Each structure stands twice: as structure tokens, then as C-alpha cells.
mmCIF file of C-alpha atoms in Angstrom:
data_model
loop_
_atom_site.group_PDB
_atom_site.id
_atom_site.type_symbol
_atom_site.label_atom_id
_atom_site.label_comp_id
_atom_site.label_asym_id
_atom_site.label_seq_id
_atom_site.Cartn_x
_atom_site.Cartn_y
_atom_site.Cartn_z
ATOM 1 C CA MET A 1 -273.945 -122.258 -70.327
ATOM 2 C CA MET A 2 -272.199 -119.399 -71.549
ATOM 3 C CA CYS A 3 -268.899 -118.079 -73.420
ATOM 4 C CA CYS A 4 -267.828 -114.613 -72.934
ATOM 5 C CA TYR A 5 -265.293 -112.798 -74.562
ATOM 6 C CA GLN A 6 -263.006 -109.787 -73.275
ATOM 7 C CA GLN A 7 -260.733 -107.897 -75.494
ATOM 8 C CA GLU A 8 -258.417 -105.714 -73.069
ATOM 9 C CA GLY A 9 -255.342 -105.434 -75.363
ATOM 10 C CA TRP A 10 -256.442 -102.798 -78.015
ATOM 11 C CA GLY A 11 -259.707 -101.910 -76.391
ATOM 12 C CA GLU A 12 -262.442 -103.102 -74.378
ATOM 13 C CA SER A 13 -265.026 -104.611 -76.621
ATOM 14 C CA SER A 14 -266.669 -107.962 -75.753
ATOM 15 C CA SER A 15 -269.300 -110.676 -76.753
ATOM 16 C CA ALA A 16 -271.041 -113.554 -75.195
ATOM 17 C CA THR A 17 -273.103 -116.490 -76.441
ATOM 18 C CA PHE A 18 -275.425 -118.252 -73.887
ATOM 19 C CA LEU A 19 -277.920 -121.159 -73.848
ATOM 20 C CA ASP A 20 -280.986 -120.386 -71.237
ATOM 21 C CA GLU A 21 -282.950 -123.151 -69.420
ATOM 22 C CA GLU A 22 -285.342 -123.433 -72.472
ATOM 23 C CA GLY A 23 -282.712 -124.425 -75.065
ATOM 24 C CA ARG A 24 -282.618 -120.836 -76.832
ATOM 25 C CA ILE A 25 -279.094 -119.652 -77.916
ATOM 26 C CA TRP A 26 -278.623 -115.830 -77.233
ATOM 27 C CA ARG A 27 -275.757 -113.666 -78.946
ATOM 28 C CA TYR A 28 -274.494 -110.404 -77.209
ATOM 29 C CA GLU A 29 -272.078 -107.793 -78.542
ATOM 30 C CA SER A 30 -270.873 -104.285 -76.611
ATOM 31 C CA ALA A 31 -267.841 -101.879 -77.300
ATOM 32 C CA ALA A 32 -268.339 -101.826 -73.354
ATOM 33 C CA PRO A 33 -266.503 -104.384 -71.120
ATOM 34 C CA LEU A 34 -268.608 -107.384 -69.272
ATOM 35 C CA PRO A 35 -268.173 -107.356 -65.195
ATOM 36 C CA ASP A 36 -265.254 -108.862 -64.064
ATOM 37 C CA THR A 37 -266.423 -112.013 -62.533
ATOM 38 C CA GLU A 38 -268.760 -115.004 -64.216
ATOM 39 C CA GLU A 39 -271.390 -114.496 -61.318
ATOM 40 C CA ALA A 40 -271.606 -110.966 -62.221
ATOM 41 C CA ARG A 41 -271.659 -111.519 -65.983
ATOM 42 C CA LEU A 42 -274.329 -114.315 -65.499
ATOM 43 C CA ASP A 43 -276.229 -111.557 -63.661
ATOM 44 C CA PHE A 44 -275.824 -108.957 -66.499
ATOM 45 C CA LEU A 45 -276.651 -111.819 -69.348
ATOM 46 C CA ARG A 46 -279.652 -112.508 -67.651
ATOM 47 C CA GLU A 47 -280.891 -108.916 -67.389
ATOM 48 C CA THR A 48 -279.737 -107.299 -70.600
ATOM 49 C CA ASP A 49 -282.029 -106.519 -73.398
ATOM 50 C CA GLY A 50 -279.271 -106.115 -75.773
ATOM 51 C CA ALA A 51 -278.730 -109.845 -76.437
ATOM 52 C CA ILE A 52 -280.181 -111.185 -79.827
ATOM 53 C CA LEU A 53 -281.841 -114.805 -80.509
ATOM 54 C CA VAL A 54 -279.555 -116.851 -82.566
ATOM 55 C CA GLY A 55 -280.861 -120.348 -82.463
ATOM 56 C CA GLN A 56 -282.448 -123.053 -80.524
ATOM 57 C CA MET A 57 -280.962 -126.337 -78.801
ATOM 58 C CA ASP A 58 -282.740 -129.755 -79.999
ATOM 59 C CA PHE A 59 -284.987 -130.965 -77.028
ATOM 60 C CA TRP A 60 -283.276 -134.375 -76.689
ATOM 61 C CA ARG A 61 -279.665 -132.437 -76.435
ATOM 62 C CA MET A 62 -281.022 -130.443 -73.929
ATOM 63 C CA LEU A 63 -282.072 -133.216 -71.851
ATOM 64 C CA GLU A 64 -278.064 -134.668 -72.327
ATOM 65 C CA LEU A 65 -276.577 -130.995 -71.518
ATOM 66 C CA ARG A 66 -278.741 -130.861 -68.284
ATOM 67 C CA SER A 67 -277.510 -134.372 -67.299
ATOM 68 C CA LEU A 68 -274.091 -133.211 -67.774
ATOM 69 C CA ILE A 69 -274.546 -129.928 -66.060
ATOM 70 C CA GLU A 70 -275.921 -131.860 -62.916
ATOM 71 C CA SER A 71 -273.218 -133.923 -62.690
ATOM 72 C CA ALA A 72 -270.196 -131.465 -63.468
ATOM 73 C CA GLN A 73 -267.652 -130.806 -60.858
ATOM 74 C CA ALA A 74 -266.110 -127.293 -60.304
ATOM 75 C CA GLU A 75 -262.155 -128.154 -60.395
ATOM 76 C CA PRO A 76 -259.948 -124.947 -60.191
ATOM 77 C CA LEU A 77 -258.484 -124.106 -63.583
ATOM 78 C CA GLU A 78 -254.837 -123.611 -64.019
ATOM 79 C CA PRO A 79 -254.234 -121.281 -66.589
ATOM 80 C CA ALA A 80 -250.740 -121.463 -68.784
ATOM 81 C CA PRO A 81 -249.408 -119.190 -71.561
ATOM 82 C CA ALA A 82 -251.284 -120.037 -75.178
ATOM 83 C CA GLY A 83 -248.898 -117.953 -77.439
ATOM 84 C CA ALA A 84 -251.568 -115.347 -78.482
ATOM 85 C CA ALA A 85 -250.934 -111.682 -78.019
ATOM 86 C CA ASP A 86 -253.339 -109.391 -77.048
ATOM 87 C CA PHE A 87 -256.393 -111.578 -78.375
ATOM 88 C CA GLY A 88 -258.301 -111.211 -75.198
ATOM 89 C CA LEU A 89 -259.969 -114.160 -73.178
ATOM 90 C CA ASN A 90 -262.562 -116.467 -73.925
ATOM 91 C CA THR A 91 -264.060 -117.962 -70.581
ATOM 92 C CA TYR A 92 -266.585 -121.101 -70.958
ATOM 93 C CA SER A 93 -269.096 -121.667 -67.957
ATOM 94 C CA ALA A 94 -271.810 -124.079 -67.046
ATOM 95 C CA VAL A 95 -274.459 -122.839 -64.543
ATOM 96 C CA ARG A 96 -276.362 -125.194 -61.971
ATOM 97 C CA TYR A 97 -279.323 -124.392 -60.111
ATOM 98 C CA GLY A 98 -280.423 -124.903 -56.574
ATOM 99 C CA ALA A 99 -283.714 -126.004 -55.335
ATOM 100 C CA ASP A 100 -283.851 -122.110 -54.062
ATOM 101 C CA GLY A 101 -282.777 -120.813 -57.332
ATOM 102 C CA SER A 102 -279.435 -120.138 -56.427
ATOM 103 C CA ALA A 103 -276.755 -120.203 -59.397
ATOM 104 C CA GLN A 104 -273.535 -122.227 -59.010
ATOM 105 C CA VAL A 105 -271.147 -121.064 -61.843
ATOM 106 C CA ILE A 106 -269.041 -123.906 -63.177
ATOM 107 C CA PRO A 107 -265.585 -123.274 -64.685
ATOM 108 C CA LEU A 108 -264.881 -125.205 -67.862
ATOM 109 C CA ALA A 109 -262.294 -123.408 -69.552
ATOM 110 C CA VAL A 110 -260.369 -120.363 -71.074
ATOM 111 C CA SER A 111 -258.714 -119.496 -73.879
ATOM 112 C CA GLY A 112 -256.926 -116.757 -75.876
ATOM 113 C CA ASP A 113 -254.220 -114.964 -74.106
ATOM 114 C CA TRP A 114 -254.203 -117.789 -71.706
ATOM 115 C CA THR A 115 -255.658 -121.338 -71.865
ATOM 116 C CA ALA A 116 -256.679 -123.823 -69.246
ATOM 117 C CA GLU A 117 -259.507 -126.822 -69.620
ATOM 118 C CA ASN A 118 -261.661 -128.532 -66.751
ATOM 119 C CA GLN A 119 -260.509 -132.141 -67.080
ATOM 120 C CA GLU A 120 -263.616 -133.727 -65.084
ATOM 121 C CA PRO A 121 -265.350 -135.630 -67.928
ATOM 122 C CA ASN A 122 -268.563 -133.684 -67.395
ATOM 123 C CA ALA A 123 -267.231 -130.475 -67.614
ATOM 124 C CA ASN A 124 -264.964 -131.311 -70.575
ATOM 125 C CA ALA A 125 -267.851 -132.853 -72.591
ATOM 126 C CA LEU A 126 -269.726 -129.507 -71.732
ATOM 127 C CA TYR A 127 -266.767 -127.193 -72.956
ATOM 128 C CA VAL A 128 -266.648 -129.409 -76.249
ATOM 129 C CA ALA A 129 -270.347 -128.972 -76.726
ATOM 130 C CA LEU A 130 -270.217 -125.134 -75.835
ATOM 131 C CA PHE A 131 -267.508 -124.524 -78.264
ATOM 132 C CA TYR A 132 -268.795 -126.699 -80.957
ATOM 133 C CA GLU A 133 -272.634 -126.707 -80.919
ATOM 134 C CA ILE A 134 -273.285 -123.173 -79.352
ATOM 135 C CA ALA A 135 -270.526 -120.484 -79.105
ATOM 136 C CA VAL A 136 -269.908 -117.757 -81.881
ATOM 137 C CA HIS A 137 -266.118 -117.572 -82.471
ATOM 138 C CA GLU A 138 -264.364 -114.155 -83.017
ATOM 139 C CA THR A 139 -261.551 -115.446 -85.733
ATOM 140 C CA ALA A 140 -262.074 -116.560 -89.088
ATOM 141 C CA ASP A 141 -259.943 -119.519 -88.212
ATOM 142 C CA SER A 142 -260.571 -120.764 -84.656
ATOM 143 C CA THR A 143 -258.345 -124.341 -85.005
ATOM 144 C CA TRP A 144 -256.149 -122.770 -82.701
ATOM 145 C CA LEU A 145 -258.807 -121.915 -80.222
ATOM 146 C CA GLN A 146 -260.198 -125.485 -79.847
ATOM 147 C CA PRO A 147 -260.406 -127.927 -77.130
ATOM 148 C CA MET A 148 -257.093 -129.473 -76.364
ATOM 149 C CA SER A 149 -257.712 -132.157 -74.080
ATOM 150 C CA ALA A 150 -260.457 -133.914 -75.740
ATOM 151 C CA PRO A 151 -259.994 -137.718 -74.324
ATOM 152 C CA ARG A 152 -259.013 -140.423 -76.610
ATOM 153 C CA GLU A 153 -258.639 -143.794 -74.887
ATOM 154 C CA PRO A 154 -259.086 -147.602 -76.593
ATOM 155 C CA LEU A 155 -262.159 -149.348 -75.495
ATOM 156 C CA ALA A 156 -260.317 -152.170 -73.358
ATOM 157 C CA ALA A 157 -258.266 -149.530 -71.681
ATOM 158 C CA PHE A 158 -261.501 -147.357 -71.127
ATOM 159 C CA CYS A 159 -263.319 -150.200 -69.267
ATOM 160 C CA GLY A 160 -259.909 -151.245 -67.067
ATOM 161 C CA LEU A 161 -259.598 -154.557 -69.397
ATOM 162 C CA ASP A 162 -256.218 -155.929 -70.606
ATOM 163 C CA GLU A 163 -255.674 -154.902 -74.222
ATOM 164 C CA HIS A 164 -255.086 -158.413 -75.207
ATOM 165 C CA ILE A 165 -258.696 -159.233 -74.546
ATOM 166 C CA PHE A 166 -260.156 -159.454 -77.657
ATOM 167 C CA GLN A 167 -257.506 -162.190 -78.799
ATOM 168 C CA GLY A 168 -258.529 -165.494 -79.064
ATOM 169 C CA ALA A 169 -262.169 -164.501 -77.803
ATOM 170 C CA THR A 170 -265.716 -165.460 -78.881
ATOM 171 C CA LEU A 171 -268.440 -162.956 -79.156
ATOM 172 C CA ALA A 172 -272.026 -163.154 -78.524
ATOM 173 C CA VAL A 173 -274.443 -160.204 -79.624
ATOM 174 C CA SER A 174 -278.077 -159.504 -78.135
ATOM 175 C CA PHE A 175 -280.208 -156.783 -78.482
ATOM 176 C CA PHE A 176 -282.593 -155.396 -75.243
ATOM 177 C CA ASP A 177 -285.610 -153.981 -75.181
ATOM 178 C CA PRO A 178 -287.751 -153.261 -72.331
ATOM 179 C CA GLN A 179 -290.951 -154.535 -73.467
ATOM 180 C CA ALA A 180 -289.830 -157.333 -75.915
ATOM 181 C CA GLY A 181 -286.853 -158.441 -73.783
ATOM 182 C CA GLU A 182 -283.659 -159.809 -74.906
ATOM 183 C CA ARG A 183 -283.059 -161.329 -78.373
ATOM 184 C CA GLU A 184 -279.684 -162.927 -79.204
ATOM 185 C CA VAL A 185 -278.348 -162.458 -82.554
ATOM 186 C CA PRO A 186 -276.515 -165.738 -84.330
ATOM 187 C CA LEU A 187 -273.417 -164.822 -85.788
ATOM 188 C CA ASP A 188 -271.416 -167.008 -88.416
ATOM 189 C CA GLU A 189 -267.375 -166.990 -87.795
ATOM 190 C CA ASP A 190 -266.909 -164.292 -90.534
ATOM 191 C CA GLU A 191 -269.359 -161.929 -88.819
ATOM 192 C CA MET A 192 -267.811 -162.730 -85.324
ATOM 193 C CA ARG A 193 -264.327 -161.976 -86.516
ATOM 194 C CA LYS A 194 -265.359 -158.757 -88.064
ATOM 195 C CA LYS A 195 -267.191 -157.657 -85.052
ATOM 196 C CA LEU A 196 -264.235 -158.488 -82.789
ATOM 197 C CA GLU A 197 -261.866 -156.447 -85.135
ATOM 198 C CA TRP A 198 -264.497 -153.542 -84.811
ATOM 199 C CA LEU A 199 -264.668 -153.501 -81.241
ATOM 200 C CA ALA A 200 -260.851 -154.130 -80.646
ATOM 201 C CA GLY A 201 -260.569 -150.756 -82.652
ATOM 202 C CA LEU A 202 -262.928 -148.539 -81.031
ATOM 203 C CA VAL A 203 -261.681 -145.468 -79.193
ATOM 204 C CA VAL A 204 -263.256 -144.121 -76.386
ATOM 205 C CA THR A 205 -263.676 -140.154 -76.932
ATOM 206 C CA THR A 206 -266.082 -137.273 -75.207
ATOM 207 C CA LYS A 207 -268.868 -137.972 -72.768
ATOM 208 C CA GLN A 208 -272.295 -137.553 -74.341
ATOM 209 C CA ASN A 209 -274.509 -137.280 -71.618
ATOM 210 C CA ALA A 210 -274.958 -138.482 -67.837
ATOM 211 C CA LEU A 211 -278.354 -139.891 -68.382
ATOM 212 C CA PRO A 212 -279.350 -143.252 -66.786
ATOM 213 C CA TYR A 213 -279.515 -146.480 -68.952
ATOM 214 C CA ALA A 214 -282.888 -146.834 -70.424
ATOM 215 C CA GLY A 215 -282.915 -150.149 -72.497
ATOM 216 C CA HIS A 216 -282.616 -150.619 -76.126
ATOM 217 C CA THR A 217 -279.317 -151.398 -76.318
ATOM 218 C CA CYS A 218 -277.198 -153.681 -78.050
ATOM 219 C CA ALA A 219 -274.667 -156.068 -76.007
ATOM 220 C CA TYR A 220 -271.547 -157.627 -77.391
ATOM 221 C CA THR A 221 -270.204 -160.108 -74.798
ATOM 222 C CA LEU A 222 -266.862 -161.536 -75.078
ATOM 223 C CA TYR A 223 -266.184 -165.358 -73.919
ATOM 224 C CA SER A 224 -262.637 -166.873 -73.168
ATOM 225 C CA PRO A 225 -261.756 -169.991 -75.132
ATOM 226 C CA GLN A 226 -262.838 -171.823 -72.154
ATOM 227 C CA GLY A 227 -266.066 -170.200 -72.181
ATOM 228 C CA GLU A 228 -265.810 -167.803 -69.480
ATOM 229 C CA ARG A 229 -267.404 -164.485 -69.610
ATOM 230 C CA LEU A 230 -264.848 -161.729 -70.102
ATOM 231 C CA ALA A 231 -266.684 -158.602 -70.431
ATOM 232 C CA THR A 232 -269.879 -157.085 -71.855
ATOM 233 C CA PHE A 233 -269.977 -153.895 -73.740
ATOM 234 C CA ALA A 234 -273.401 -151.983 -74.405
ATOM 235 C CA PHE A 235 -274.445 -149.520 -76.696
ATOM 236 C CA PHE A 236 -277.499 -147.311 -77.446
ATOM 237 C CA ASN A 237 -277.676 -146.236 -80.972
ATOM 238 C CA GLU A 238 -273.657 -145.272 -81.721
ATOM 239 C CA LEU A 239 -273.079 -144.404 -77.873
ATOM 240 C CA LEU A 240 -271.141 -146.574 -75.445
ATOM 241 C CA VAL A 241 -273.381 -146.902 -72.457
ATOM 242 C CA THR A 242 -271.744 -147.042 -68.907
ATOM 243 C CA ASP A 243 -272.836 -146.768 -65.185
ATOM 244 C CA VAL A 244 -272.350 -142.795 -65.366
ATOM 245 C CA GLY A 245 -273.685 -142.204 -68.760
ATOM 246 C CA MET A 246 -272.893 -142.451 -72.314
ATOM 247 C CA TYR A 247 -269.890 -141.757 -74.501
ATOM 248 C CA VAL A 248 -268.984 -141.113 -77.928
ATOM 249 C CA VAL A 249 -266.776 -143.867 -79.762
ATOM 250 C CA GLU A 250 -264.767 -143.857 -82.823
ATOM 251 C CA PRO A 251 -262.758 -145.906 -84.930
ATOM 252 C CA GLY A 252 -259.000 -146.512 -83.689
ATOM 253 C CA ASP A 253 -256.150 -147.865 -85.539
ATOM 254 C CA SER A 254 -257.907 -151.310 -86.243
ATOM 255 C CA PRO A 255 -260.362 -151.576 -88.941
ATOM 256 C CA ALA A 256 -263.800 -150.627 -87.993
ATOM 257 C CA GLN A 257 -266.497 -152.608 -88.626
ATOM 258 C CA GLY A 258 -270.335 -151.982 -88.580
ATOM 259 C CA ARG A 259 -272.458 -153.662 -86.086
#
């Protein structure tokens, strides 16, 4: 993954921050321009001896990022004016390697004089991670450069369910351990009400990873007043588990309750 900055309005200075396959974070700065294409920049950064080591990504986080890179789609970016004047351009990219060692550059976003973001969920998650966890920003206040299209969707809508599904429903909670099996957690009326309020208020945001389900989850199963199963929401720690990976959730408009 790499973030490259090119200044062209009042000079040709450049910089780049990139993450290698071992999780090391490198920083490169120069008064000279970078190559014109992302593919050429990748080749240049792999070969340069001008980059310095500035950090190390956590092993588990690297597994998550690799899973997102494997699933990301290279959708075309459609830049629009961002209102900056001669700031230059940041380009954000992920790199996927084939079995033969060939590299595919996946555009994630551009920002600065122009702005555009890849809306595909895995690519969007990589852009957010690259911006907040890896990149070094050129301005004292980078607020105006931040990702603009981070998703926020109510839990029910994200799962394709009616927004009123929690009304009048009852709830069963269970923990699943691959070795010990499933264990149901008894709830009194007040505990059930609080957990239903918490679920109804959750908002699903950025994708965290595209890793497969591996157990150790807490499941919340909704039932209608007639006892019909309506839906099940599974969580791994604080992440919502889906068939295509795990997502970050945050409290929405309703009061957030602990599980």
C-alpha cells in the first residue's frame, strides 16, 4: 500500500509513505518529482535506497489488510474539483501480487487539487486505513484531506431488514466457542430491553477485514411476538460478522448499551 504526494504548482517536490509486505512502514521525501504512473512509482519505491523506516504494522492488522487487498476491486476513479489551489495531489493505492509475482495496482483515492474515492467496500476500507494508520500528511491540519465517503448505515438497513424489526421483538443471546460449543445467556426483561435498544441504535461503518468467520462470536437472535425467528446478528469482539468479512459498528441515534 502506498500514498504518494506530488507538488507541481510551485515546484516539483514529492514524498511517499508505503507499507511493505512485512508490515514495515517507510517514508520517502525528495525535491525531485516521482514517476508519472502508480506502476512506475511502485517500481521506483521498491528499488530506492532513499526511504527511511518509520514504523511497523501489528501482525493481526497486517492479516486484515491483506484480506482486504485480496478482495478489493479496481474501480475507475472519477476526479472532481476539491477547491484546493496548487496544493498538489495525493494518490492512494493498494498493490495485489499474482502467483507469478506480477503486481496489480488498485487505485483507492486521490485528494488535493482533485478528489475521488473508490467506493467499493474493501477499497474504501483500505483508503481509510492508509490515510489514518499509515500515511504522513503534508499539512498541519489535514481535516480537509480526510476520506469523505466513509459509510454510515443503520444495522437493520445494512442487513437488508425493515427498520421497524426491533419493535415488539424479543431477543436471545448466545456465545459460540469452536471447542466448547454454544452457550445461551439468560436475560431478564430490563437486560433484554437495553440490548434491543443498543442493537436498534447501531450504525455500520467501515469494513475492518475480509477474513472468514472463525468462531468465538456473540450472537443476538431476534424473534417476533409469535416466536418466529427474524434475524441473527453475530459479533466478533466489537466487530459485526458477515459472510464477506467484519465491519466496525458505532452507536447511532438511539442510546448505545453494552452487551
